[in-house]
PDB file of C-alpha atoms in Angstrom:
ATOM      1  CA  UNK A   1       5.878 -16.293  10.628  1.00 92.00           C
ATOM      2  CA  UNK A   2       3.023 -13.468  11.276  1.00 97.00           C
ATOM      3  CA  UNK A   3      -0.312 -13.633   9.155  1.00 98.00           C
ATOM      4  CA  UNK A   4      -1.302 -10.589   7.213  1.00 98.00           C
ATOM      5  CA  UNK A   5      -4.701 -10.039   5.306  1.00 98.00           C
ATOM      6  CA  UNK A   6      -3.797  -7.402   2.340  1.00 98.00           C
ATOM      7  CA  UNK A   7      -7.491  -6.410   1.260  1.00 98.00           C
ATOM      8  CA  UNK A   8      -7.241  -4.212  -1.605  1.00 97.00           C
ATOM      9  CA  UNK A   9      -6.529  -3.581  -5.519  1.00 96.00           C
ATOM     10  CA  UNK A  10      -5.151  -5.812  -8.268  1.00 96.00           C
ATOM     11  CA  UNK A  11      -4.295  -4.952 -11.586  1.00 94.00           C
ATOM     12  CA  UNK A  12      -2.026  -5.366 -14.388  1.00 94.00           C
ATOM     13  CA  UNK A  13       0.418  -2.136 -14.925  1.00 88.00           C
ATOM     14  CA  UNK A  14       0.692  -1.295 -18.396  1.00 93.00           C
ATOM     15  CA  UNK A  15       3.994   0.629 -18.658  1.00 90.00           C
ATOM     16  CA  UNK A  16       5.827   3.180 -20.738  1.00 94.00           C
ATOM     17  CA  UNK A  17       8.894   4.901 -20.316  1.00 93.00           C
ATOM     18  CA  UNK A  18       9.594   7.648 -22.211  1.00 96.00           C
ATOM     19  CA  UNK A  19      12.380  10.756 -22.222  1.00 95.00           C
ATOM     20  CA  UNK A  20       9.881  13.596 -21.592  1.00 94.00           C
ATOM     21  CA  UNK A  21       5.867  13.476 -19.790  1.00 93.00           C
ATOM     22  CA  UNK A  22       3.282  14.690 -22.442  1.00 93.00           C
ATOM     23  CA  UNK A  23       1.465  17.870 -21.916  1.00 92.00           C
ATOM     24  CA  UNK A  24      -2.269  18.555 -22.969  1.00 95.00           C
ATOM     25  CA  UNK A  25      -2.847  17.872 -26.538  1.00 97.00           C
ATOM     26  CA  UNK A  26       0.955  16.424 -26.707  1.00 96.00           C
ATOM     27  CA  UNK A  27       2.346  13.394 -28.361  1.00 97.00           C
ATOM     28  CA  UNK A  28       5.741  12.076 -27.745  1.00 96.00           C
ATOM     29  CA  UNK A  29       7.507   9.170 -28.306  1.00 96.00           C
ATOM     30  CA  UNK A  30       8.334   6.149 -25.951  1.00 97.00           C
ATOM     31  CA  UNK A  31      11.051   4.401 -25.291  1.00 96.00           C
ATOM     32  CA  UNK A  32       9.756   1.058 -24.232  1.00 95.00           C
ATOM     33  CA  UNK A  33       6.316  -0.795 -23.242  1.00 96.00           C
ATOM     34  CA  UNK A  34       5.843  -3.627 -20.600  1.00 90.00           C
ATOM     35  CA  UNK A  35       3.208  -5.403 -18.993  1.00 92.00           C
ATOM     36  CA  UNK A  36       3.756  -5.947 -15.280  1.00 89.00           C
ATOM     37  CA  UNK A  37       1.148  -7.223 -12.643  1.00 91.00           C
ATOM     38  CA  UNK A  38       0.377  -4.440  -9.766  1.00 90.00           C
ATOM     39  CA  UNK A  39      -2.290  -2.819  -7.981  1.00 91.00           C
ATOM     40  CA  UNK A  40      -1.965  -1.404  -4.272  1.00 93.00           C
ATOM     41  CA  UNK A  41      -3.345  -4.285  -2.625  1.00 96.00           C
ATOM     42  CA  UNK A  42      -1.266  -6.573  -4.697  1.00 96.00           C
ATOM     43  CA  UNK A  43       2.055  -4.981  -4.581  1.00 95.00           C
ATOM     44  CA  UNK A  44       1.694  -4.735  -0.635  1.00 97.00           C
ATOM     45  CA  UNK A  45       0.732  -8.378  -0.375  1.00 98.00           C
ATOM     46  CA  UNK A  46       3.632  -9.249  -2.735  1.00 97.00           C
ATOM     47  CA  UNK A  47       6.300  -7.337  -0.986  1.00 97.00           C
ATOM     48  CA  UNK A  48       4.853  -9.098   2.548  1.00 98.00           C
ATOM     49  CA  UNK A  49       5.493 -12.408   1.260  1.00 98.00           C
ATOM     50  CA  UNK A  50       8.823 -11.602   0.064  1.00 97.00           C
ATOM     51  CA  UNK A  51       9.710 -10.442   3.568  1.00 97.00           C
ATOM     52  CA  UNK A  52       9.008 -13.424   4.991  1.00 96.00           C
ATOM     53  CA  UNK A  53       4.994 -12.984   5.856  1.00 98.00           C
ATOM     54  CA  UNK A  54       2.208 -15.901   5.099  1.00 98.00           C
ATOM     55  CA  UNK A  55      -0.119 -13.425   3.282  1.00 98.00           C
ATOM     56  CA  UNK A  56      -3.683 -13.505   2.515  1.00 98.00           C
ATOM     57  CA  UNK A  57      -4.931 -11.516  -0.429  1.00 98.00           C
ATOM     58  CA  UNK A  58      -8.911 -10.530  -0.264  1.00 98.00           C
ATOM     59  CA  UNK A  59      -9.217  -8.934  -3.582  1.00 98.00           C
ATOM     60  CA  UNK A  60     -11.162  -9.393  -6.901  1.00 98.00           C
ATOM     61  CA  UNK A  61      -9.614 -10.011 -10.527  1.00 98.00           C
ATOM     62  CA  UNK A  62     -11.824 -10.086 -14.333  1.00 97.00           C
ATOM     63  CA  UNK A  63     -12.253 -13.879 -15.396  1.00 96.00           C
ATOM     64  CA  UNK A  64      -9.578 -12.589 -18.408  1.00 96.00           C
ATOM     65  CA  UNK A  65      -6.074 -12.641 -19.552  1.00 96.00           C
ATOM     66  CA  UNK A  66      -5.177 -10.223 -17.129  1.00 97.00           C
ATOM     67  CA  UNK A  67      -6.966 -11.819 -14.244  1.00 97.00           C
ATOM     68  CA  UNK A  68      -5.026 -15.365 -14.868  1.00 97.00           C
ATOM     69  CA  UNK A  69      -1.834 -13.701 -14.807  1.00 97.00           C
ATOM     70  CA  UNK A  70      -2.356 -11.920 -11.702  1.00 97.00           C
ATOM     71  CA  UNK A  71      -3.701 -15.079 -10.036  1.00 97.00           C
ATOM     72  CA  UNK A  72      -0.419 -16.949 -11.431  1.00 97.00           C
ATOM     73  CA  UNK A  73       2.183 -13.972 -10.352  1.00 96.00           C
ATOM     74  CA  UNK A  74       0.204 -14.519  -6.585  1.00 97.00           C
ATOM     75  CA  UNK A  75       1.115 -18.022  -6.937  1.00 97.00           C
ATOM     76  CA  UNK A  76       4.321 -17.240  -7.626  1.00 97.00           C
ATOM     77  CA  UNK A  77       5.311 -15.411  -4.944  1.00 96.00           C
ATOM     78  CA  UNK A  78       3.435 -17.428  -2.247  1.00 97.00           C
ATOM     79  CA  UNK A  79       0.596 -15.364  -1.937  1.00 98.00           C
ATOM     80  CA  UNK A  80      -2.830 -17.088  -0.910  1.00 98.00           C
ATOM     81  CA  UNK A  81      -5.375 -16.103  -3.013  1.00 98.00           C
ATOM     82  CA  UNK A  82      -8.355 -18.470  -1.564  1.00 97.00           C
ATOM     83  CA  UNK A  83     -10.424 -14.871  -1.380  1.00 97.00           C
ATOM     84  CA  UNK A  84      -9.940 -13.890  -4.180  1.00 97.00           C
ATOM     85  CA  UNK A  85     -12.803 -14.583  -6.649  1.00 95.00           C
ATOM     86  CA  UNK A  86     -12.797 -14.073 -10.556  1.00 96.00           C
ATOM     87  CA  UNK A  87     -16.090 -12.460 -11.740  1.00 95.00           C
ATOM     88  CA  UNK A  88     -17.232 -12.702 -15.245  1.00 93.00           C
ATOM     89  CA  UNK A  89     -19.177  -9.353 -16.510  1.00 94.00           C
ATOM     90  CA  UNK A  90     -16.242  -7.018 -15.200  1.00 96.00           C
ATOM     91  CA  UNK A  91     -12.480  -6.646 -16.792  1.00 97.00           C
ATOM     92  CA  UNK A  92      -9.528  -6.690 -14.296  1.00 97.00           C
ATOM     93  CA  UNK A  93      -8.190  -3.383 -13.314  1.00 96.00           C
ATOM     94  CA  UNK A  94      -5.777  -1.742 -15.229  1.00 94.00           C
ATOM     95  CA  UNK A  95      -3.358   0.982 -14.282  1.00 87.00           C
ATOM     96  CA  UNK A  96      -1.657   3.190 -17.010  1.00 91.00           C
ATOM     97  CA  UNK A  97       2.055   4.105 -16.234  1.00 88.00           C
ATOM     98  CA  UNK A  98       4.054   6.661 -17.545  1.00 92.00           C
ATOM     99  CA  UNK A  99       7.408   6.560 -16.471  1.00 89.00           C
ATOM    100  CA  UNK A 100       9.032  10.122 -17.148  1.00 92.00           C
ATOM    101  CA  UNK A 101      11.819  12.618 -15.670  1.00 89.00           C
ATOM    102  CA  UNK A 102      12.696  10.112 -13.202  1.00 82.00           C
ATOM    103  CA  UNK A 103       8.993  10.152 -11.712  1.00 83.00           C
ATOM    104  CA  UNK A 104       5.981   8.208 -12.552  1.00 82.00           C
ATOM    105  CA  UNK A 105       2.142   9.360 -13.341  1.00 87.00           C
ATOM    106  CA  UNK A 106      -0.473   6.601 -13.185  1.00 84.00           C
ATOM    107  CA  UNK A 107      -4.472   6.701 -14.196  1.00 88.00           C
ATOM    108  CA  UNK A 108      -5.971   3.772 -12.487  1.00 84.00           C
ATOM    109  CA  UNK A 109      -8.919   1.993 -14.217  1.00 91.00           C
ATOM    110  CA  UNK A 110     -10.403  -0.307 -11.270  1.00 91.00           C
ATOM    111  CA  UNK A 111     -12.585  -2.396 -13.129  1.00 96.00           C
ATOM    112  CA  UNK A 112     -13.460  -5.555 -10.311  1.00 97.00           C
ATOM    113  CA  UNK A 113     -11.264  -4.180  -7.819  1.00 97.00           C
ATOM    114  CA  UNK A 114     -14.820  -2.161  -7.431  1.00 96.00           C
ATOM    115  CA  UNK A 115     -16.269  -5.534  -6.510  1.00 97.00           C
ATOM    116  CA  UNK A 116     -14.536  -5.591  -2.883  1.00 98.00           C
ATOM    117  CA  UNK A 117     -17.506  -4.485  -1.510  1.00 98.00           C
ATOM    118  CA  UNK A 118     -18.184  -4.788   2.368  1.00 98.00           C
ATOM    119  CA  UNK A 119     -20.097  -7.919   2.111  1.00 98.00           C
ATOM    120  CA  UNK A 120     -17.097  -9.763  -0.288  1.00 98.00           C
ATOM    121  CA  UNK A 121     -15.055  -8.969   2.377  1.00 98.00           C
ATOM    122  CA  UNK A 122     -17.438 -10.040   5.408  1.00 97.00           C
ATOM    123  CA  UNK A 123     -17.163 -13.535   3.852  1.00 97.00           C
ATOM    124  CA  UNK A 124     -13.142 -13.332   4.552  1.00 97.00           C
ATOM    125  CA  UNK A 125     -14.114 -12.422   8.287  1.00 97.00           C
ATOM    126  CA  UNK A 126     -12.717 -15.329   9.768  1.00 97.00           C
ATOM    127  CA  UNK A 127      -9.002 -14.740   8.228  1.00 97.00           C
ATOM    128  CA  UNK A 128      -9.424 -10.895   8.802  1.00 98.00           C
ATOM    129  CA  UNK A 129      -9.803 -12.470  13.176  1.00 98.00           C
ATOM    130  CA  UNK A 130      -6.944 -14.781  12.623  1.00 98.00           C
ATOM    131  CA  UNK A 131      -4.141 -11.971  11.358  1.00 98.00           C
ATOM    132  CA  UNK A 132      -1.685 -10.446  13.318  1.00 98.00           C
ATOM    133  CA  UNK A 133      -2.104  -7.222  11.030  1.00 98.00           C
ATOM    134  CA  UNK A 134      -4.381  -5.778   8.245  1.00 98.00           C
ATOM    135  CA  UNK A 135      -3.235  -3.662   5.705  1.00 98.00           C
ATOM    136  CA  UNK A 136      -5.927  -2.010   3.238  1.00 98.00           C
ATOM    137  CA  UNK A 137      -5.709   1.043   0.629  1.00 97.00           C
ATOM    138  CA  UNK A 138      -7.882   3.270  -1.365  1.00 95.00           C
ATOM    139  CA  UNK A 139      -8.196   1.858  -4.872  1.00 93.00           C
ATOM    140  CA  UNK A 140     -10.836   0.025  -3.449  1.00 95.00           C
ATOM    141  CA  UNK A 141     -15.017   1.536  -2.672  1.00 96.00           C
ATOM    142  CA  UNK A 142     -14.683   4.036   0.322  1.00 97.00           C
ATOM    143  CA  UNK A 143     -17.306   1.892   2.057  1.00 98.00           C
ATOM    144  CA  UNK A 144     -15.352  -1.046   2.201  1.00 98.00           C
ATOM    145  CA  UNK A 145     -12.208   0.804   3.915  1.00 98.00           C
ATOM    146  CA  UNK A 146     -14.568   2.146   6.481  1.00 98.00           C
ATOM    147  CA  UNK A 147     -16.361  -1.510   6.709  1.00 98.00           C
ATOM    148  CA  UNK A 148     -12.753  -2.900   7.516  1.00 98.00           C
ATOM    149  CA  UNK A 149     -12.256   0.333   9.788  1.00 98.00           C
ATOM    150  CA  UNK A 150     -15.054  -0.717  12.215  1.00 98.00           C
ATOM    151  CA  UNK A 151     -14.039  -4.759  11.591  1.00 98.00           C
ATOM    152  CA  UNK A 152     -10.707  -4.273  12.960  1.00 98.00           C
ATOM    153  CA  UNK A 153     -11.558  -2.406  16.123  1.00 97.00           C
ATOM    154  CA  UNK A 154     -14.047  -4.974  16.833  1.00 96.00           C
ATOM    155  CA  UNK A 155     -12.083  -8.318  16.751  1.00 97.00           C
ATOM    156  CA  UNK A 156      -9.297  -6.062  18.113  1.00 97.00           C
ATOM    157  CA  UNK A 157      -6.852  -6.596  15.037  1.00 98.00           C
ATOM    158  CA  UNK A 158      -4.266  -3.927  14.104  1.00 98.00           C
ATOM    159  CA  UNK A 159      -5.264  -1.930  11.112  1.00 98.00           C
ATOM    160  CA  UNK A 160      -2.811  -0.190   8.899  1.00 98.00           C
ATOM    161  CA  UNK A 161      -4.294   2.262   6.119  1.00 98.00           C
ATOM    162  CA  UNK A 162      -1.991   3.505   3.656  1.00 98.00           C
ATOM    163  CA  UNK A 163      -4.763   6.351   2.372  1.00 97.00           C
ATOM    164  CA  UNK A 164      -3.721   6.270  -1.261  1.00 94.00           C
ATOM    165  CA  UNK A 165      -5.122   7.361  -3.774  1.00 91.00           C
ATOM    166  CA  UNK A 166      -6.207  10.492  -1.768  1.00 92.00           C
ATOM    167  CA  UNK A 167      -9.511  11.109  -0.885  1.00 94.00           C
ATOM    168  CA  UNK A 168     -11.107  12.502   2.382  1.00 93.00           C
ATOM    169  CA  UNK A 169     -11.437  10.132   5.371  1.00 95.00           C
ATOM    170  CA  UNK A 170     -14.239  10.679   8.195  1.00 95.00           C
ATOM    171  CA  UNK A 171     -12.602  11.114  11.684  1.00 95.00           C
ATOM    172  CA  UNK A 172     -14.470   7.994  13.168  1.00 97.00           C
ATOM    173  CA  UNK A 173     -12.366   5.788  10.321  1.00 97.00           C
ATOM    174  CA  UNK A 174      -8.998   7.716  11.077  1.00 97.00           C
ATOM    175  CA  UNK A 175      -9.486   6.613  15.076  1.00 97.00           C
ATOM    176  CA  UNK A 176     -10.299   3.599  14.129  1.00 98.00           C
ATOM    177  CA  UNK A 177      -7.302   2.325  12.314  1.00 98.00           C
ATOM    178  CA  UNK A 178      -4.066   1.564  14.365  1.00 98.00           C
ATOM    179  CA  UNK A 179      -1.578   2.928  11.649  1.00 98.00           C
ATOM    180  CA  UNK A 180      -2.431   5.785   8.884  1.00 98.00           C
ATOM    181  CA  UNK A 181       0.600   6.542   6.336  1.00 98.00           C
ATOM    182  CA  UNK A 182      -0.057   9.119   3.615  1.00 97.00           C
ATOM    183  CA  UNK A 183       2.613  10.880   1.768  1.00 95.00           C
ATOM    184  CA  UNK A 184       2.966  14.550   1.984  1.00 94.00           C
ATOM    185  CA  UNK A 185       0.526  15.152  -0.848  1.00 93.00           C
ATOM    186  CA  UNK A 186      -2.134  12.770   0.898  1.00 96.00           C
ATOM    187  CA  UNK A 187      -1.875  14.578   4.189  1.00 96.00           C
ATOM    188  CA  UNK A 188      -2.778  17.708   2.733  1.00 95.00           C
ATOM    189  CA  UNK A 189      -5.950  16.233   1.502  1.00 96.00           C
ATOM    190  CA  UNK A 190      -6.600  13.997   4.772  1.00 96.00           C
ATOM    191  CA  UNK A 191      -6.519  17.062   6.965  1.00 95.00           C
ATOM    192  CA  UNK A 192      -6.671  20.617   4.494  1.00 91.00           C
ATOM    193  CA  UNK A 193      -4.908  23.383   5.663  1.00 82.00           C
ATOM    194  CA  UNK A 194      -3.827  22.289   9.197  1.00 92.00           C
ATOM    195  CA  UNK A 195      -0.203  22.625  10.130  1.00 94.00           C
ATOM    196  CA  UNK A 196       1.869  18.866   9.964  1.00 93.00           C
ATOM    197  CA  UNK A 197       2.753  19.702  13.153  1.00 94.00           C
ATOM    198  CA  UNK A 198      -0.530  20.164  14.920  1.00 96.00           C
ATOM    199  CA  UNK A 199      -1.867  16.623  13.086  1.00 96.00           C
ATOM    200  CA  UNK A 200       1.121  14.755  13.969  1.00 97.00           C
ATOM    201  CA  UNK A 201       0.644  15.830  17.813  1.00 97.00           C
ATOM    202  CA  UNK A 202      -3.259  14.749  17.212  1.00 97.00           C
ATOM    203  CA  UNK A 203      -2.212  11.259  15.801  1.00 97.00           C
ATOM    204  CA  UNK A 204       0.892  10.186  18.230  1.00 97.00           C
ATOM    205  CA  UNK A 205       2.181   6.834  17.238  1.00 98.00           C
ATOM    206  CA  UNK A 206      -0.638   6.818  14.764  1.00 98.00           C
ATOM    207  CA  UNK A 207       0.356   8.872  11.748  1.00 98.00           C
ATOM    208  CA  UNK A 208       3.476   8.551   9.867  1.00 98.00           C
ATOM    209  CA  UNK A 209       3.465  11.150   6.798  1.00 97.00           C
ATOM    210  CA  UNK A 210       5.879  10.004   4.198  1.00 96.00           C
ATOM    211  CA  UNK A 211       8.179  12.409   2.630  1.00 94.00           C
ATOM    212  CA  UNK A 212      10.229  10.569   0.043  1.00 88.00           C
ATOM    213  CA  UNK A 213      13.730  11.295  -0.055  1.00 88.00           C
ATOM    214  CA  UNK A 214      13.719  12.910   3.355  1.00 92.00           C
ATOM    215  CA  UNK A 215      12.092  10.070   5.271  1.00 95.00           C
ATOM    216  CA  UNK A 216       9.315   9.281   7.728  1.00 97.00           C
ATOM    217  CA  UNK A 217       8.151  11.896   9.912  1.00 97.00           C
ATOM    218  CA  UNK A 218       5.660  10.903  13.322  1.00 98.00           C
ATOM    219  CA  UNK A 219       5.052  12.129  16.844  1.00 97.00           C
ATOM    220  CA  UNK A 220       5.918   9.506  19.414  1.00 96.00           C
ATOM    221  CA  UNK A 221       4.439  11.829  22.477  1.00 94.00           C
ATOM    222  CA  UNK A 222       6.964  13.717  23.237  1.00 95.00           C
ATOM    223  CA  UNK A 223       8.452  14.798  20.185  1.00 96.00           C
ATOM    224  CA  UNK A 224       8.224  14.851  16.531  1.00 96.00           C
ATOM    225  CA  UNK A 225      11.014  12.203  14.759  1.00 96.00           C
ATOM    226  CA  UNK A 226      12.027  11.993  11.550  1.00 96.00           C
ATOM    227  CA  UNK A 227      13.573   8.920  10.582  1.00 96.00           C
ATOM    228  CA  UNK A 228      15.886   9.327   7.664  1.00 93.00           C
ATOM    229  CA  UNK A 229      15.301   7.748   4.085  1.00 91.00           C
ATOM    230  CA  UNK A 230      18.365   5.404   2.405  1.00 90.00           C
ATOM    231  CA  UNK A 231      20.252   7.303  -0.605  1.00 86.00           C
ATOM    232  CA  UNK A 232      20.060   5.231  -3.440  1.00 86.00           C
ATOM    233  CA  UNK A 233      20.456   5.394  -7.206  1.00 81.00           C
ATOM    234  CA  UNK A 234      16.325   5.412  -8.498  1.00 81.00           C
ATOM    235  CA  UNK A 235      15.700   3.075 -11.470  1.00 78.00           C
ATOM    236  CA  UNK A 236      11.713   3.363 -11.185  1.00 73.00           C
ATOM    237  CA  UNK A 237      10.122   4.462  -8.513  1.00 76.00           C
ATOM    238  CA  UNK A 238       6.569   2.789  -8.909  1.00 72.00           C
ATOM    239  CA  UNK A 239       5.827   0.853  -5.972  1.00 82.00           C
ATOM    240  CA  UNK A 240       7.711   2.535  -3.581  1.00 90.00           C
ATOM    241  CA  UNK A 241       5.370   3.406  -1.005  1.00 93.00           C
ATOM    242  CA  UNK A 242       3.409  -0.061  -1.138  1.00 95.00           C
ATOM    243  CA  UNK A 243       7.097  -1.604  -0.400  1.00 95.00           C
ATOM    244  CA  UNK A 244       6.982   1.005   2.245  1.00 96.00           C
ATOM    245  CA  UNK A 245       3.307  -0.236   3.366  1.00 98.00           C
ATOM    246  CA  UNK A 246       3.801  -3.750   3.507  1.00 98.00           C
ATOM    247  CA  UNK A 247       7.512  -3.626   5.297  1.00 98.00           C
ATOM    248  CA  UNK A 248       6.176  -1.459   8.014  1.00 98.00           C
ATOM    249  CA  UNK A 249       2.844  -3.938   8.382  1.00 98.00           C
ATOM    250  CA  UNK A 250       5.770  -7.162   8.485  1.00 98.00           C
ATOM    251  CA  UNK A 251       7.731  -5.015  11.308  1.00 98.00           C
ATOM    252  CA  UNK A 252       4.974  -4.055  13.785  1.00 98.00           C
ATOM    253  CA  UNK A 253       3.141  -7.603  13.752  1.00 98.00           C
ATOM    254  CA  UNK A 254       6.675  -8.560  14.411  1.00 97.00           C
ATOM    255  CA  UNK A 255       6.451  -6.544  17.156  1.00 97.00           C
ATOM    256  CA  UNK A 256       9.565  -4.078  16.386  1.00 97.00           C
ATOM    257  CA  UNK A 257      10.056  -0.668  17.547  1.00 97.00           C
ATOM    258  CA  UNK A 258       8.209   1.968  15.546  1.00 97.00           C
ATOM    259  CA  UNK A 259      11.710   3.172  15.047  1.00 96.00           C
ATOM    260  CA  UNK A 260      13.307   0.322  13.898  1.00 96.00           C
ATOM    261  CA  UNK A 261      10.253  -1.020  11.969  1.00 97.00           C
ATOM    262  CA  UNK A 262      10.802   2.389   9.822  1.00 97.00           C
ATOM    263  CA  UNK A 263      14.090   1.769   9.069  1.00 96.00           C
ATOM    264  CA  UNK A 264      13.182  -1.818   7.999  1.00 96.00           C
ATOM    265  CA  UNK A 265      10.400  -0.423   5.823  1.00 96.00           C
ATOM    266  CA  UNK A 266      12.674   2.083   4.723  1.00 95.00           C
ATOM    267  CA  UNK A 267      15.391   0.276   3.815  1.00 95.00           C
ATOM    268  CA  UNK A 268      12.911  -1.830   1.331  1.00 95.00           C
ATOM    269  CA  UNK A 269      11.369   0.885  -0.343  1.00 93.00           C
ATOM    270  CA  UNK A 270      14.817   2.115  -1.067  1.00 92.00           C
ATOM    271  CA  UNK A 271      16.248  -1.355  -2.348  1.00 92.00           C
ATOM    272  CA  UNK A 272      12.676  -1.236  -4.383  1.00 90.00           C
ATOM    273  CA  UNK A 273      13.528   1.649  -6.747  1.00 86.00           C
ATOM    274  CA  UNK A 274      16.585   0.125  -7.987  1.00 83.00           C
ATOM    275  CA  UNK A 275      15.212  -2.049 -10.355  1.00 83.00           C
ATOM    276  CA  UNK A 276      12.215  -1.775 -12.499  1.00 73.00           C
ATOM    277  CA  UNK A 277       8.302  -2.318 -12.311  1.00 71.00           C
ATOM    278  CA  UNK A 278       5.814  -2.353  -9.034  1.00 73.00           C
ATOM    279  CA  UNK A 279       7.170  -5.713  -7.972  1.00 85.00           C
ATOM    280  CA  UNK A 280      10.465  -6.124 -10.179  1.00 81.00           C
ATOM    281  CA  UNK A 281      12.797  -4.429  -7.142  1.00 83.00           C
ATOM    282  CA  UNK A 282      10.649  -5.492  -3.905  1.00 90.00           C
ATOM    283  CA  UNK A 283      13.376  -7.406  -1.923  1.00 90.00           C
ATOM    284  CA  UNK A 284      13.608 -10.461  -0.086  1.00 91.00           C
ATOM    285  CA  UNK A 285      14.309 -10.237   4.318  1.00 93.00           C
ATOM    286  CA  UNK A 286      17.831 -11.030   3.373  1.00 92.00           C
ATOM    287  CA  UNK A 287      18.442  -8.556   1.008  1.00 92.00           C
ATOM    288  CA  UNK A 288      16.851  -6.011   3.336  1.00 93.00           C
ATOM    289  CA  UNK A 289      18.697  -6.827   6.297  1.00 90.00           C
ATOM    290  CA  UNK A 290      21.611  -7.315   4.836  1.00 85.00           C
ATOM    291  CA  UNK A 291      21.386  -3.588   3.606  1.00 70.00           C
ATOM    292  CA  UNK A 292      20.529  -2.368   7.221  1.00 64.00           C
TER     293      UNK A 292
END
């Protein structure tokens, strides 16, 4: 069984699903409203577990409602959650969900997911040396990710940074981590107006831009691959990518191909979609290799 530290978000996803997306100044009606427990950092480190990974969350939750049920739904799926402390004076974060047109838009409130500060996670140190991978995101302070960044390269431990939300990333953080996986909206941000092609050559074996239904395109050296998405029937497509994320993390400290740990990761997200909520769909191993 290979170790993986998720360090990263937690909230609780506060869902509606409606015919039509709202404009400016618009009011429409829903269809239905759910409470479901997600964040980045949560939904990766609850999609590792279900693929078979021991899994150690480093994260922060609000000493409230929302924070107990997010500690219970890590319980639940076998998550450890020894790092990760309740605080008192700040809520749990919160993400907004509108599910609409067969495509989701989120606002993200982070409330003590802004509490993963460098130091909170220098006190996790010793599990961050002990894990065959590390797998961080963005809804998190920008200090912390570059923190981890240097972390990893010094105790010599894989990093994987899915760079979502978008934001800019220095170039000593982006040869620092082992793996870097935006989407095709997140590249543009990561590296402006530069062709795909001329990053992807930059980054062999290093970036892997995501492109939804098409696939996963990287450079391996030699030459530019695109490894085909799985068709499937899309029930809810939140949580996609951090299926993605944490399948991909499971595959390389496994010690698969790049190749074949895409298709693995691949084959989750799609199985992922088919049902709804962050973590409704995430499959077991079974399910995903029995879909491979």
């Amino acid at each position: 069984m290979v170790k993986i530290s998720v360090i990263g978000s937690s909230s609780m996803d506060l869902v509606v699903t409606s015919s039509k997306r709202p404009g400016a100044g618009e009011t429409v009606l829903g269809e239905s409203f759910k409470t479901v427990p997600g964040g980045k950092g949560a939904n990766q480190a609850v999609a590792a577990a279900r693929l078979g990974a021991e899994v150690y969350m480093i994260g922060r939750v609000g000493d409230d409602h929302y924070g107990k049920a997010i500690l219970n739904n890590f319980k639940e799926n076998g998550v450890n959650i020894d790092c990760v402390k309740p605080v008192t004076y700040m809520e749990s974060g919160t993400a907004h969900i509108i599910l609409a047109e067969g495509d989701n838009s989120i606002v993200v409130v982070k409330g003590a997911n802004d509490l993963i500060t460098p130091e909170y996670v220098d006190q996790a140190k010793e599990i961050v040396k002990a894990s065959d991978i590390v797998l961080i995101q963005q809804e998190i302070p920008e200090e912390t990710v570059e923190y981890v960044a240097s972390l990893c390269k010094e105790v010599n431990v894989p990093l994987l940074l899915n760079p979502a939300p978008a934001r800019e990333l220095k170039e000593e953080v982006i040869e620092q981590v082992t793996y870097l996986t935006p989407n095709e909206h997140e590249t543009t941000v990561l590296f402006k107006d530069k062709p795909k092609e001329e990053v992807l050559h930059k980054y062999a074996n290093k970036l892997f831009i995501t492109e939804g239904k098409a696939g996963v395109r990287y450079f391996n050296e030699k030459e530019e691959v695109l490894v085909p998405s799985y068709k499937v029937e899309a029930v809810d497509t939140t949580g996609a990518g951090d299926t993605f994320n944490a399948a991909f993390a499971v595959a390389l400290a496994e010690k698969k191909s790049l190749n074949d740990s895409i298709r693995f990761a691949n084959r989750a997200a799609s199985l992922s979609v088919t049902k709804f909520g962050a973590q409704g769909g995430m499959p077991t191993r079974e399910q995903v290799e029995g879909n491979l």
